[in-house]
Coordinates of C-alpha atoms in Angstrom, one line a residue:
A2 CA 191.1 48.9 230.0
I3 CA 192.8 47.8 226.8
N4 CA 192.5 44.1 227.8
E5 CA 188.8 44.4 228.5
S6 CA 187.7 46.7 225.7
W7 CA 190.0 46.1 222.7
Q8 CA 188.2 42.9 221.6
D9 CA 184.9 44.8 221.6
L10 CA 186.4 47.6 219.5
L11 CA 187.8 45.0 217.1
D12 CA 184.4 43.4 216.8
V13 CA 182.9 46.9 215.9
I14 CA 185.6 47.5 213.3
F15 CA 184.9 44.1 211.7
A16 CA 181.2 44.9 211.6
L17 CA 181.8 48.3 210.1
R18 CA 184.0 46.6 207.4
E19 CA 181.2 44.0 206.8
V20 CA 178.8 46.8 205.8
D21 CA 181.5 48.6 203.8
V22 CA 181.5 51.9 205.8
L23 CA 185.2 52.0 206.9
P24 CA 187.3 54.7 205.3
S25 CA 189.6 53.5 202.6
R26 CA 192.7 54.4 204.6
I27 CA 191.9 51.6 207.0
A28 CA 189.8 49.2 204.9
E29 CA 192.3 48.8 202.0
F30 CA 195.3 46.5 202.3
D31 CA 198.8 47.6 201.6
D32 CA 200.1 45.5 198.7
F33 CA 202.9 45.4 196.1
A34 CA 202.7 47.0 192.7
D35 CA 204.5 46.5 189.4
S36 CA 207.1 48.8 187.9
Q37 CA 204.3 51.0 186.5
G38 CA 202.8 51.5 189.9
N39 CA 199.8 49.3 189.2
P40 CA 198.6 47.1 192.1
L41 CA 199.0 43.4 191.6
P42 CA 195.7 41.7 190.8
P43 CA 194.0 39.7 193.5
S44 CA 195.2 36.2 193.8
K45 CA 192.9 33.2 193.3
F46 CA 193.1 32.8 197.1
A47 CA 191.8 36.3 197.7
I48 CA 189.0 35.9 195.2
S49 CA 188.0 32.5 196.7
S50 CA 187.9 33.9 200.3
Q51 CA 185.8 36.9 199.2
H52 CA 183.4 34.5 197.3
K53 CA 183.0 32.3 200.3
V54 CA 182.1 35.2 202.6
R55 CA 179.7 36.6 199.9
E56 CA 177.9 33.3 199.7
Y57 CA 177.7 33.0 203.4
N58 CA 176.2 36.5 203.8
Q59 CA 173.7 35.8 201.0
S60 CA 172.7 32.6 202.8
I61 CA 172.0 34.2 206.1
S62 CA 170.3 37.3 204.6
S63 CA 167.8 34.9 202.9
T64 CA 167.0 33.2 206.2
S65 CA 164.0 34.6 208.0
N66 CA 165.5 34.3 211.4
S67 CA 169.0 35.5 210.5
A68 CA 168.5 38.8 212.4
S69 CA 168.0 37.0 215.7
N70 CA 170.8 34.5 215.0
D71 CA 173.5 36.9 213.9
G72 CA 173.2 39.6 216.5
F73 CA 173.0 43.4 216.5
W74 CA 174.3 44.2 213.0
R75 CA 171.9 41.9 211.3
S76 CA 168.9 43.2 213.2
L77 CA 170.1 46.8 212.8
F78 CA 170.1 46.6 209.0
G79 CA 166.9 44.5 208.8
F80 CA 168.6 41.7 206.9
G81 CA 166.0 38.9 206.5
S82 CA 163.3 40.7 208.5
K83 CA 159.7 40.8 207.2
S84 CA 159.8 44.6 206.7
V85 CA 162.2 44.2 203.8
I86 CA 160.7 41.2 202.1
R87 CA 159.9 42.1 198.5
D88 CA 156.1 42.2 198.4
A89 CA 154.3 43.8 195.5
N90 CA 151.6 44.8 197.9
N91 CA 153.9 46.6 200.2
T92 CA 156.3 48.6 198.0
D93 CA 155.9 51.8 200.0
K94 CA 157.1 50.0 203.1
I95 CA 160.1 48.6 201.3
D96 CA 161.1 52.1 200.0
V97 CA 161.0 53.5 203.5
D98 CA 163.2 50.7 204.8
V99 CA 165.7 51.1 202.0
T100 CA 165.9 54.8 202.7
K101 CA 166.4 54.3 206.4
T102 CA 169.1 51.7 205.7
S103 CA 170.8 54.1 203.3
D104 CA 170.7 56.9 205.8
L105 CA 172.0 54.7 208.5
L106 CA 174.9 53.6 206.4
E107 CA 175.7 57.2 205.5
C108 CA 175.7 58.0 209.2
L109 CA 177.9 55.1 210.1
K110 CA 180.4 56.2 207.4
K111 CA 180.6 59.7 208.9
I112 CA 181.1 58.2 212.4
A113 CA 183.8 55.7 211.2
N114 CA 185.6 58.5 209.3
H115 CA 185.7 60.9 212.3
A116 CA 186.5 58.2 214.8
Q117 CA 190.1 58.0 213.4
L118 CA 190.2 54.3 214.1
D119 CA 193.5 54.0 212.2
Q120 CA 195.2 56.3 214.6
I121 CA 193.8 54.4 217.6
I122 CA 195.4 51.2 216.1
M123 CA 198.6 52.4 214.6
K124 CA 200.6 54.9 216.6
H125 CA 201.4 54.1 220.3
P126 CA 204.4 55.6 221.9
N127 CA 203.6 53.5 225.0
N128 CA 205.2 50.2 224.3
N129 CA 203.0 48.3 226.8
I130 CA 199.8 49.5 225.1
A131 CA 201.2 48.7 221.7
K132 CA 202.0 45.1 222.8
R133 CA 198.6 44.6 224.3
I134 CA 196.8 45.8 221.2
L135 CA 199.1 43.7 219.0
S136 CA 198.4 40.6 221.2
K137 CA 194.7 41.0 220.6
L138 CA 195.1 41.4 216.9
I139 CA 197.4 38.4 216.3
D140 CA 195.1 36.2 218.5
C141 CA 192.6 36.6 215.6
L142 CA 195.0 34.6 213.4
L143 CA 194.0 31.3 215.1
P144 CA 190.4 30.3 214.5
A145 CA 188.1 29.9 217.5
E146 CA 185.9 27.8 215.3
I147 CA 187.7 26.0 212.5
D148 CA 184.6 25.9 210.2
D149 CA 183.6 29.6 210.5
P150 CA 183.4 30.8 206.9
R151 CA 184.2 34.3 208.1
F152 CA 187.4 33.4 209.9
E153 CA 189.8 33.9 207.1
H154 CA 188.1 37.1 205.9
N155 CA 188.4 38.7 209.3
S156 CA 191.9 37.2 210.2
V157 CA 193.6 38.7 207.1
F158 CA 192.1 42.1 208.1
A159 CA 193.4 41.7 211.7
L160 CA 196.8 40.8 210.3
E161 CA 196.8 43.9 208.1
L162 CA 196.0 46.1 211.2
A163 CA 198.7 44.3 213.2
A164 CA 201.3 44.9 210.4
R165 CA 200.5 48.6 210.3
L166 CA 200.9 48.8 214.0
L167 CA 204.3 47.2 213.8
I168 CA 205.6 49.4 210.9
S169 CA 204.2 52.6 212.5
N170 CA 205.9 51.8 215.8
N171 CA 209.3 50.8 214.5
S172 CA 211.0 52.2 217.6
N173 CA 209.3 49.4 219.5
S174 CA 209.7 46.8 216.8
T175 CA 212.3 44.8 218.7
D176 CA 209.6 43.9 221.2
L177 CA 206.7 43.7 218.7
F178 CA 208.1 41.6 215.8
P179 CA 209.0 38.6 217.9
M180 CA 205.3 38.4 218.8
F181 CA 204.6 38.0 215.1
L182 CA 207.3 35.4 214.6
S183 CA 206.0 33.3 217.5
K184 CA 202.5 33.3 216.1
F185 CA 203.7 32.5 212.6
E186 CA 205.8 29.6 213.9
E187 CA 202.8 28.3 215.7
L188 CA 200.7 28.5 212.5
F189 CA 203.3 26.9 210.3
A190 CA 204.0 24.0 212.6
P191 CA 202.4 20.6 211.8
K192 CA 199.0 20.1 213.3
T193 CA 200.4 17.1 215.2
P194 CA 203.9 17.6 216.7
G195 CA 206.5 15.3 215.2
S196 CA 204.2 14.3 212.3
E197 CA 204.4 15.3 208.6
D198 CA 200.8 16.6 208.6
S199 CA 200.3 19.9 206.8
S200 CA 200.3 23.0 209.0
L201 CA 197.1 24.6 210.1
V202 CA 197.6 27.7 208.1
L203 CA 197.6 25.7 204.8
K204 CA 193.8 25.3 205.3
F205 CA 193.6 29.1 204.9
P206 CA 195.7 29.9 201.8
Y207 CA 194.6 33.6 201.7
L208 CA 195.7 34.1 205.3
L209 CA 199.0 32.4 204.4
E210 CA 199.4 34.6 201.4
R211 CA 199.0 37.7 203.6
I212 CA 201.5 36.3 206.2
V213 CA 204.1 35.9 203.5
V214 CA 203.4 39.5 202.4
T215 CA 203.7 40.7 206.0
I216 CA 207.0 39.0 206.4
M217 CA 208.4 40.7 203.3
R218 CA 207.0 44.1 204.3
A219 CA 208.6 43.7 207.7
C220 CA 212.0 43.0 206.1
I221 CA 211.6 46.0 203.8
H222 CA 210.9 48.4 206.6
L223 CA 212.9 46.9 209.5
Y224 CA 216.0 45.1 208.3
D225 CA 218.2 48.0 209.1
I226 CA 217.5 47.3 212.8
V227 CA 220.4 45.0 213.7
E228 CA 218.7 43.4 216.7
L229 CA 215.8 42.3 214.5
R230 CA 217.7 40.6 211.7
I231 CA 217.9 37.2 213.3
H232 CA 214.1 37.2 213.8
L233 CA 213.5 38.5 210.2
Q234 CA 215.7 35.7 208.9
K235 CA 213.8 33.1 210.8
S236 CA 210.5 34.4 209.4
L237 CA 211.9 34.3 205.8
K238 CA 213.0 30.7 206.3
L239 CA 209.4 29.8 207.1
I240 CA 208.6 30.6 203.4
E241 CA 211.3 28.2 202.1
D242 CA 209.3 25.0 203.1
L243 CA 205.9 26.0 201.7
P244 CA 204.5 23.8 199.0
S245 CA 205.4 24.8 195.4
S246 CA 201.7 24.6 194.5
F247 CA 201.2 27.5 196.9
T248 CA 204.3 29.6 196.1
R249 CA 203.6 29.4 192.4
T250 CA 200.1 30.7 192.9
I251 CA 201.4 33.8 194.7
G252 CA 204.5 34.0 192.4
D253 CA 203.9 37.6 191.4
R254 CA 203.6 38.8 195.0
L255 CA 206.5 36.7 196.2
G256 CA 208.7 37.8 193.3
C257 CA 207.8 41.5 193.6
G258 CA 208.2 41.5 197.4
L259 CA 211.6 39.7 197.4
A260 CA 212.9 42.0 194.6
I261 CA 212.2 45.0 196.9
V262 CA 213.8 43.3 199.8
L263 CA 216.9 42.5 197.7
R264 CA 217.2 46.0 196.3
G265 CA 216.6 47.7 199.6
C266 CA 218.6 45.4 201.9
F267 CA 221.4 43.7 199.9
Y268 CA 224.0 46.0 201.5
L269 CA 222.8 44.9 205.0
F270 CA 223.3 41.2 204.3
E271 CA 226.5 40.4 206.2
T272 CA 226.6 36.6 206.4
S273 CA 226.6 33.8 203.9
D274 CA 223.4 32.4 205.6
E275 CA 221.5 35.7 204.8
W276 CA 222.6 35.4 201.1
S277 CA 221.7 31.7 201.0
T278 CA 218.2 32.5 202.3
I279 CA 217.5 35.3 199.8
K280 CA 218.9 33.2 197.0
T281 CA 216.7 30.2 197.8
L282 CA 213.6 32.4 198.0
L283 CA 214.3 34.2 194.8
D284 CA 214.8 30.9 193.1
I285 CA 211.4 29.7 194.4
A286 CA 209.7 32.9 193.2
A287 CA 211.3 32.5 189.7
Q288 CA 209.8 29.1 189.3
D289 CA 206.5 30.7 188.1
K290 CA 206.3 33.1 185.1
S291 CA 204.3 35.6 187.2
G292 CA 207.2 36.1 189.5
R293 CA 210.2 35.6 187.2
G294 CA 210.3 39.1 185.7
F295 CA 210.2 40.7 189.2
V296 CA 213.1 38.5 190.3
F297 CA 215.3 39.2 187.3
D298 CA 214.6 43.0 187.5
G299 CA 215.6 42.9 191.2
I300 CA 218.8 41.2 190.5
A301 CA 219.6 43.4 187.5
S302 CA 218.9 46.5 189.6
V303 CA 221.2 45.5 192.4
I304 CA 224.0 44.7 189.9
D305 CA 223.6 47.9 188.1
Y306 CA 223.6 49.9 191.3
A307 CA 226.2 48.0 193.4
L308 CA 228.8 47.0 190.9
P309 CA 231.1 49.3 188.8
S310 CA 231.2 48.6 185.1
P311 CA 234.3 46.6 184.1
D312 CA 234.5 48.9 181.0
G313 CA 236.0 52.2 181.6
E314 CA 238.1 51.2 184.6
E315 CA 241.3 50.5 182.7
D316 CA 242.6 54.0 182.8
E317 CA 241.8 54.7 186.4
G318 CA 244.5 54.8 189.0
E319 CA 244.3 52.2 191.7
E320 CA 243.4 54.9 194.2
N321 CA 240.3 55.8 192.2
K322 CA 238.9 52.3 191.8
I323 CA 235.3 52.0 193.0
E324 CA 234.8 49.5 195.8
P325 CA 231.9 47.2 195.0
M326 CA 229.0 47.4 197.4
L327 CA 228.0 43.8 196.7
S328 CA 229.8 41.3 198.9
H329 CA 231.6 38.2 197.6
D330 CA 228.7 36.0 199.0
G331 CA 226.2 38.3 197.3
A332 CA 228.0 38.1 193.9
E333 CA 228.1 34.3 194.1
A334 CA 224.4 34.2 194.9
M335 CA 223.6 36.5 192.0
T336 CA 225.8 34.4 189.7
T337 CA 223.9 31.2 190.6
L338 CA 220.5 32.8 189.8
L339 CA 221.8 34.4 186.6
L340 CA 223.0 31.0 185.4
N341 CA 219.5 29.6 185.9
F342 CA 218.1 32.4 183.7
L343 CA 220.9 32.0 181.2
H344 CA 220.3 28.2 180.8
G345 CA 216.5 28.5 180.8
S346 CA 216.2 26.5 184.0
Y347 CA 212.9 28.0 184.8
E348 CA 210.3 26.2 182.6
N349 CA 212.8 26.4 179.6
D350 CA 212.2 30.2 179.6
L351 CA 215.1 31.8 177.6
T352 CA 213.5 35.3 177.6
Y353 CA 216.3 36.5 179.9
K354 CA 219.3 34.8 178.2
I355 CA 220.9 37.9 176.7
P356 CA 220.3 40.3 179.6
S357 CA 221.5 37.7 182.1
M358 CA 224.7 37.4 180.1
M359 CA 225.3 41.1 180.3
C360 CA 224.7 41.0 184.1
M361 CA 227.1 38.1 184.5
K362 CA 229.8 39.9 182.6
K363 CA 229.6 42.7 185.1
V364 CA 229.6 40.3 188.1
Y365 CA 232.5 38.3 186.8
G366 CA 234.5 41.4 186.1
C367 CA 234.2 42.6 189.6
L368 CA 234.9 39.2 191.1
Q369 CA 238.0 38.9 189.0
G370 CA 239.0 42.4 190.1
A371 CA 238.5 41.5 193.7
R372 CA 240.7 38.4 193.3
T373 CA 243.4 40.3 191.6
L374 CA 243.4 43.0 194.3
S375 CA 243.5 40.3 197.0
N376 CA 246.5 38.5 195.3
T377 CA 248.4 41.8 195.0
S378 CA 247.9 42.6 198.7
H379 CA 249.2 39.1 199.6
D380 CA 252.3 39.6 197.5
H381 CA 253.1 42.8 199.3

């Protein structure tokens, strides 16, 4: 039944969203926030996508036959029908129609709220059902019609629902996330295999932005699952090759998300390849001013938490020394990034010169201590 009916349910959810009657718990996107808890402002890609849909809706609502051309929802609300044409001689009729529409919207809000659509989508202990629902959702990430102005608007919403399904069913995530990765790789691949053509997803930058956010959210919530790390690493590497013009535009989200990944997962990075990936991505995010502060704060937070201060250790016995939680590969990655901040490598920005020196002192102290301890053990 899921295979036959899920697409119909999804169409209904999209339609309810179009007329703004979905409850906020399902309509609003999960997104990153700054250190004060303020949500990041919409990107220019988000604003452009919303503007495109608004223009399209206005164009079809001003067409007299839009109700018949656009199906049930247009006819239901009377968009473009003669009964709601503004006619000074028929004001009473207009008032009645507006009232009916308002009452209908209120009724739909109540229905959508009580339907618990978020619960239908999110929590599924049955792995097979979860996979079927997820399959239908991620199918929406490829356009049936490339020129449909509503595609990106609907696809980012489908992606949000899919991400919530994944995170809410983390016990099944080893089966679910590879489905995301497969679709992302398909979208990121060149349009013509073997060519240097841009990938399909670059035509829809807001969808690409939300894919990047989804990858980072998946790492934040699922990196502690060992079996998933290779898939999460592959998804992070997809971001590395994106054009700088794109990554700069979403610099704040990229920097904020990666800072959270770094702070929450650094102790899980066990290989030099993992550290190389996160270092590369943090460097990309720091290229733009909007992401630079997030990147530095993430690095500083990890260093402050994971490394003991070199001051105050001199009187401690060897048995009381605190073992650094940051690996040697991690310390080297942090050092490379801190040197970039120190030398103003990011647009000649020297704002972080002094704090980066303080962080580097701590990293160097711990690296030197680790070398000393290693040499002592070899001597014995």
